[in-house]
Amino acid sequence: MPSTNVTDQGKRHTYETIGYDEDGKKRPITFEAPIRLAEGDFLKLYVKDEQTVTAYEPVPESEVPAQLKDEQTEEPVSIPLP
């Protein structure tokens, strides 16, 4: 999941991106990280209560489904929060 928007707020970085659940349904996700993540990296996010990212880990591109990679190469899409 490449990050689409990054805001540097001191020592925390806020990321706004599109996430996909196990069924391939996409939705916007915002999360913070103590480090600047490389744009274009794919991450597995652990989400609690469908809105709070509790952890993340890098995922090798070879493990990302081709459909998701194809979608990420297109222009970013803004999806309003429900």
mmCIF file of C-alpha atoms in Angstrom:
data_model
loop_
_atom_site.group_PDB
_atom_site.id
_atom_site.type_symbol
_atom_site.label_atom_id
_atom_site.label_comp_id
_atom_site.label_asym_id
_atom_site.label_seq_id
_atom_site.Cartn_x
_atom_site.Cartn_y
_atom_site.Cartn_z
ATOM 1 C CA MET A 1 0.000 0.000 0.000
ATOM 2 C CA PRO A 2 1.962 3.018 -1.145
ATOM 3 C CA SER A 3 1.367 6.136 0.884
ATOM 4 C CA THR A 4 -0.451 8.870 -0.988
ATOM 5 C CA ASN A 5 -0.235 11.848 1.352
ATOM 6 C CA VAL A 6 2.367 12.446 4.022
ATOM 7 C CA THR A 7 2.309 15.170 6.643
ATOM 8 C CA ASP A 8 5.366 15.657 8.822
ATOM 9 C CA GLN A 9 4.303 16.884 12.256
ATOM 10 C CA GLY A 10 7.544 17.104 14.164
ATOM 11 C CA LYS A 11 8.632 13.586 15.017
ATOM 12 C CA ARG A 12 5.415 11.858 13.857
ATOM 13 C CA HIS A 13 4.441 11.305 10.245
ATOM 14 C CA THR A 14 0.790 11.059 9.255
ATOM 15 C CA TYR A 15 -0.105 8.922 6.250
ATOM 16 C CA GLU A 16 -3.365 8.973 4.310
ATOM 17 C CA THR A 17 -3.760 6.066 1.931
ATOM 18 C CA ILE A 18 -6.126 3.480 0.545
ATOM 19 C CA GLY A 19 -6.242 0.157 2.392
ATOM 20 C CA TYR A 20 -7.707 -3.174 1.345
ATOM 21 C CA ASP A 21 -9.358 -5.715 3.609
ATOM 22 C CA GLU A 22 -9.096 -9.493 3.226
ATOM 23 C CA ASP A 23 -11.978 -9.440 0.706
ATOM 24 C CA GLY A 24 -10.281 -6.805 -1.484
ATOM 25 C CA LYS A 25 -12.679 -4.035 -0.442
ATOM 26 C CA LYS A 26 -10.860 -0.714 -0.316
ATOM 27 C CA ARG A 27 -11.280 2.216 2.014
ATOM 28 C CA PRO A 28 -9.285 5.230 3.159
ATOM 29 C CA ILE A 29 -6.967 4.795 6.111
ATOM 30 C CA THR A 30 -5.017 7.373 8.094
ATOM 31 C CA PHE A 31 -2.232 6.356 10.454
ATOM 32 C CA GLU A 32 0.873 7.733 12.138
ATOM 33 C CA ALA A 33 4.400 6.375 12.236
ATOM 34 C CA PRO A 34 7.454 7.563 14.185
ATOM 35 C CA ILE A 35 9.592 7.286 11.030
ATOM 36 C CA ARG A 36 9.212 8.446 7.453
ATOM 37 C CA LEU A 37 8.145 5.467 5.349
ATOM 38 C CA ALA A 38 9.359 5.109 1.779
ATOM 39 C CA GLU A 39 6.757 6.021 -0.801
ATOM 40 C CA GLY A 40 5.873 3.017 -2.906
ATOM 41 C CA ASP A 41 6.458 0.456 -0.149
ATOM 42 C CA PHE A 42 3.682 -2.017 0.560
ATOM 43 C CA LEU A 43 2.573 -2.420 4.172
ATOM 44 C CA LYS A 44 0.325 -4.802 6.029
ATOM 45 C CA LEU A 45 -1.704 -2.775 8.509
ATOM 46 C CA TYR A 46 -3.263 -4.203 11.639
ATOM 47 C CA VAL A 47 -6.493 -2.331 12.298
ATOM 48 C CA LYS A 48 -8.648 -2.320 15.427
ATOM 49 C CA ASP A 49 -12.307 -1.294 15.356
ATOM 50 C CA GLU A 50 -12.066 -0.681 11.586
ATOM 51 C CA GLN A 51 -10.326 2.662 12.119
ATOM 52 C CA THR A 52 -7.321 2.491 14.449
ATOM 53 C CA VAL A 53 -4.040 1.194 13.023
ATOM 54 C CA THR A 54 -2.302 -0.615 15.867
ATOM 55 C CA ALA A 55 0.757 -1.850 13.951
ATOM 56 C CA TYR A 56 2.199 -2.215 10.477
ATOM 57 C CA GLU A 57 4.882 -4.266 8.780
ATOM 58 C CA PRO A 58 6.522 -4.106 5.350
ATOM 59 C CA VAL A 59 5.380 -6.686 2.811
ATOM 60 C CA PRO A 60 7.562 -7.803 -0.114
ATOM 61 C CA GLU A 61 6.069 -6.731 -3.436
ATOM 62 C CA SER A 62 6.067 -10.384 -4.519
ATOM 63 C CA GLU A 63 3.427 -11.119 -1.832
ATOM 64 C CA VAL A 64 1.032 -8.359 -2.942
ATOM 65 C CA PRO A 65 -1.790 -9.528 -5.246
ATOM 66 C CA ALA A 66 -1.327 -8.254 -8.812
ATOM 67 C CA GLN A 67 -4.763 -6.584 -8.809
ATOM 68 C CA LEU A 68 -3.826 -4.411 -5.827
ATOM 69 C CA LYS A 69 -0.483 -3.432 -7.362
ATOM 70 C CA ASP A 70 -2.232 -2.496 -10.623
ATOM 71 C CA GLU A 71 -4.698 -0.266 -8.762
ATOM 72 C CA GLN A 72 -1.873 1.509 -6.939
ATOM 73 C CA THR A 73 -0.081 2.439 -10.154
ATOM 74 C CA GLU A 74 -3.052 4.542 -11.255
ATOM 75 C CA GLU A 75 -3.712 8.071 -10.048
ATOM 76 C CA PRO A 76 -4.632 8.226 -6.334
ATOM 77 C CA VAL A 77 -8.354 8.240 -5.670
ATOM 78 C CA SER A 78 -9.977 10.204 -2.866
ATOM 79 C CA ILE A 79 -12.629 8.188 -1.082
ATOM 80 C CA PRO A 80 -14.642 10.080 1.552
ATOM 81 C CA LEU A 81 -14.898 8.514 4.982
ATOM 82 C CA PRO A 82 -18.338 7.082 5.772
#
